[in-house]
Structures are given as structure tokens and as C-alpha cells.
Coordinates of C-alpha atoms in Angstrom, one line a residue:
M1 CA -6.0 -15.5 -20.6
K2 CA -3.8 -13.3 -18.3
V3 CA -5.6 -10.6 -16.3
M4 CA -4.0 -7.8 -14.3
I5 CA -5.9 -6.3 -11.4
T6 CA -4.6 -3.0 -10.0
G7 CA -4.7 -2.1 -6.4
G8 CA -3.3 -5.5 -5.8
K9 CA -2.6 -5.0 -2.1
T10 CA -6.2 -4.1 -1.3
S11 CA -8.9 -6.4 -0.1
A12 CA -11.1 -5.3 -3.0
A13 CA -8.6 -6.6 -5.5
L14 CA -8.2 -9.8 -3.7
K15 CA -12.0 -10.3 -3.7
M16 CA -11.9 -10.0 -7.5
L17 CA -9.7 -13.1 -7.8
K18 CA -12.9 -15.2 -7.5
R19 CA -14.2 -13.7 -10.8
F20 CA -11.3 -15.1 -12.7
D21 CA -11.0 -18.7 -11.7
V22 CA -9.6 -19.9 -15.1
A23 CA -7.3 -17.0 -15.7
E24 CA -3.7 -16.3 -14.7
I25 CA -3.8 -13.3 -12.4
V26 CA -1.3 -10.5 -11.9
L27 CA -1.9 -8.3 -8.9
A28 CA -0.3 -4.9 -9.5
D29 CA 0.1 -2.0 -7.1
Y30 CA 2.3 1.1 -6.6
G31 CA 5.3 1.0 -4.4
E32 CA 6.5 -2.2 -2.8
V33 CA 4.5 -5.3 -3.2
P34 CA 4.7 -8.7 -1.5
A35 CA 7.3 -11.1 -2.9
F36 CA 5.9 -14.5 -2.1
P37 CA 5.0 -17.2 -4.6
S38 CA 1.5 -18.3 -5.2
K39 CA -0.1 -20.6 -7.7
A40 CA -3.2 -18.4 -7.8
Y41 CA -1.6 -15.1 -8.7
S42 CA 1.6 -13.1 -8.8
F43 CA 2.4 -9.5 -7.6
V44 CA 4.1 -6.8 -9.7
S45 CA 5.0 -3.3 -8.7
L46 CA 3.9 -0.3 -10.8
G47 CA 6.7 1.8 -9.3
E48 CA 6.0 5.0 -7.5
L49 CA 2.6 6.6 -8.1
N50 CA 2.6 9.3 -10.7
K51 CA -0.9 10.2 -11.8
E52 CA 0.4 12.2 -14.7
I53 CA 1.5 9.0 -16.6
T54 CA -0.9 6.4 -15.2
A55 CA -2.1 5.0 -18.6
H56 CA 1.5 4.7 -19.9
V57 CA 2.6 2.9 -16.7
L58 CA -0.3 0.5 -16.9
L59 CA 0.1 -0.2 -20.6
T60 CA 3.9 -0.8 -20.2
C61 CA 3.2 -3.2 -17.3
C62 CA 0.6 -5.1 -19.4
L63 CA 3.0 -5.5 -22.3
D64 CA 5.9 -6.5 -20.1
H65 CA 3.9 -9.2 -18.4
Q66 CA 1.9 -10.4 -21.5
V67 CA -1.4 -9.3 -20.0
N68 CA -4.5 -9.7 -22.1
A69 CA -6.9 -7.7 -19.9
I70 CA -6.7 -5.2 -17.1
L71 CA -9.2 -4.5 -14.3
P72 CA -8.4 -1.0 -12.9
M73 CA -9.6 -0.7 -9.2
N74 CA -8.7 2.9 -8.6
D75 CA -10.8 5.9 -9.8
F76 CA -7.8 7.7 -11.2
E77 CA -6.8 4.6 -13.2
R78 CA -10.3 4.2 -14.6
S79 CA -10.3 7.9 -15.6
A80 CA -6.9 7.6 -17.3
L81 CA -7.8 4.4 -19.1
S82 CA -11.1 5.7 -20.4
K83 CA -9.1 8.2 -22.4
S84 CA -6.7 5.5 -23.6
T85 CA -9.1 2.7 -24.6
V86 CA -8.1 2.8 -28.3
L87 CA -4.4 2.6 -27.5
F88 CA -4.9 -0.4 -25.2
E89 CA -7.0 -2.1 -27.9
E90 CA -4.3 -1.5 -30.5
F91 CA -2.0 -3.6 -28.3
G92 CA -4.6 -6.3 -27.7
V93 CA -5.3 -5.4 -24.0
V94 CA -9.0 -5.3 -23.0
I95 CA -10.0 -2.9 -20.3
L96 CA -12.5 -4.6 -17.9
E97 CA -15.0 -2.9 -15.5
A98 CA -15.5 -4.0 -11.9
E99 CA -19.1 -5.0 -11.1
D100 CA -20.4 -3.9 -7.7

């Protein structure tokens, strides 16, 4: 299973790594992201932030990186994805919820 966690440059996203010890992790964030290799995860950029097309950007990134599940860490992403659940399901991408 390949899981993408958004907000990849934040400490909250890095804490989520522990939840997925058997999964391949992709940390995604907007703008520039670190470019160092790690066996535990990889970083990808979601480009410049444009809240108008959030769901499209996230779905495209999931498909480009063969991601099976996405864990949105930002409120605006959760809002956009809640309206696009069926679309993500059609492409075989499960939307996960962060537990507090």
C-alpha cells in the first residue's frame, strides 16, 4: 500500500509516519520540498497552492505516484476532498481521516 500524507513539511505529518509502518509513504506539500533520499518516505511537491483546484491537484498527484490512500492534513484539503470522495473512489484512492 502506498499512502500520501499532505502537509509533508509539518511536524504533524511527520508524526503520522508512525501510523503506517508497513506502507510506502509519500509526503506531499506545496511549494518547494526537501530533496533528500530516505528509505522511510519520499517527498513530492504539489506545486504552488491554489485552493480553487485542490481536489484536482491531489488526485493528479495520487495517480502520478500510484498512491492507494491519501491522508489530508490541512482543513482546506479535507473540505475539498469531502466533496470529491466518489471521484477518488472511482480511481481507487481511499481518503483517510487523521485521528487526534
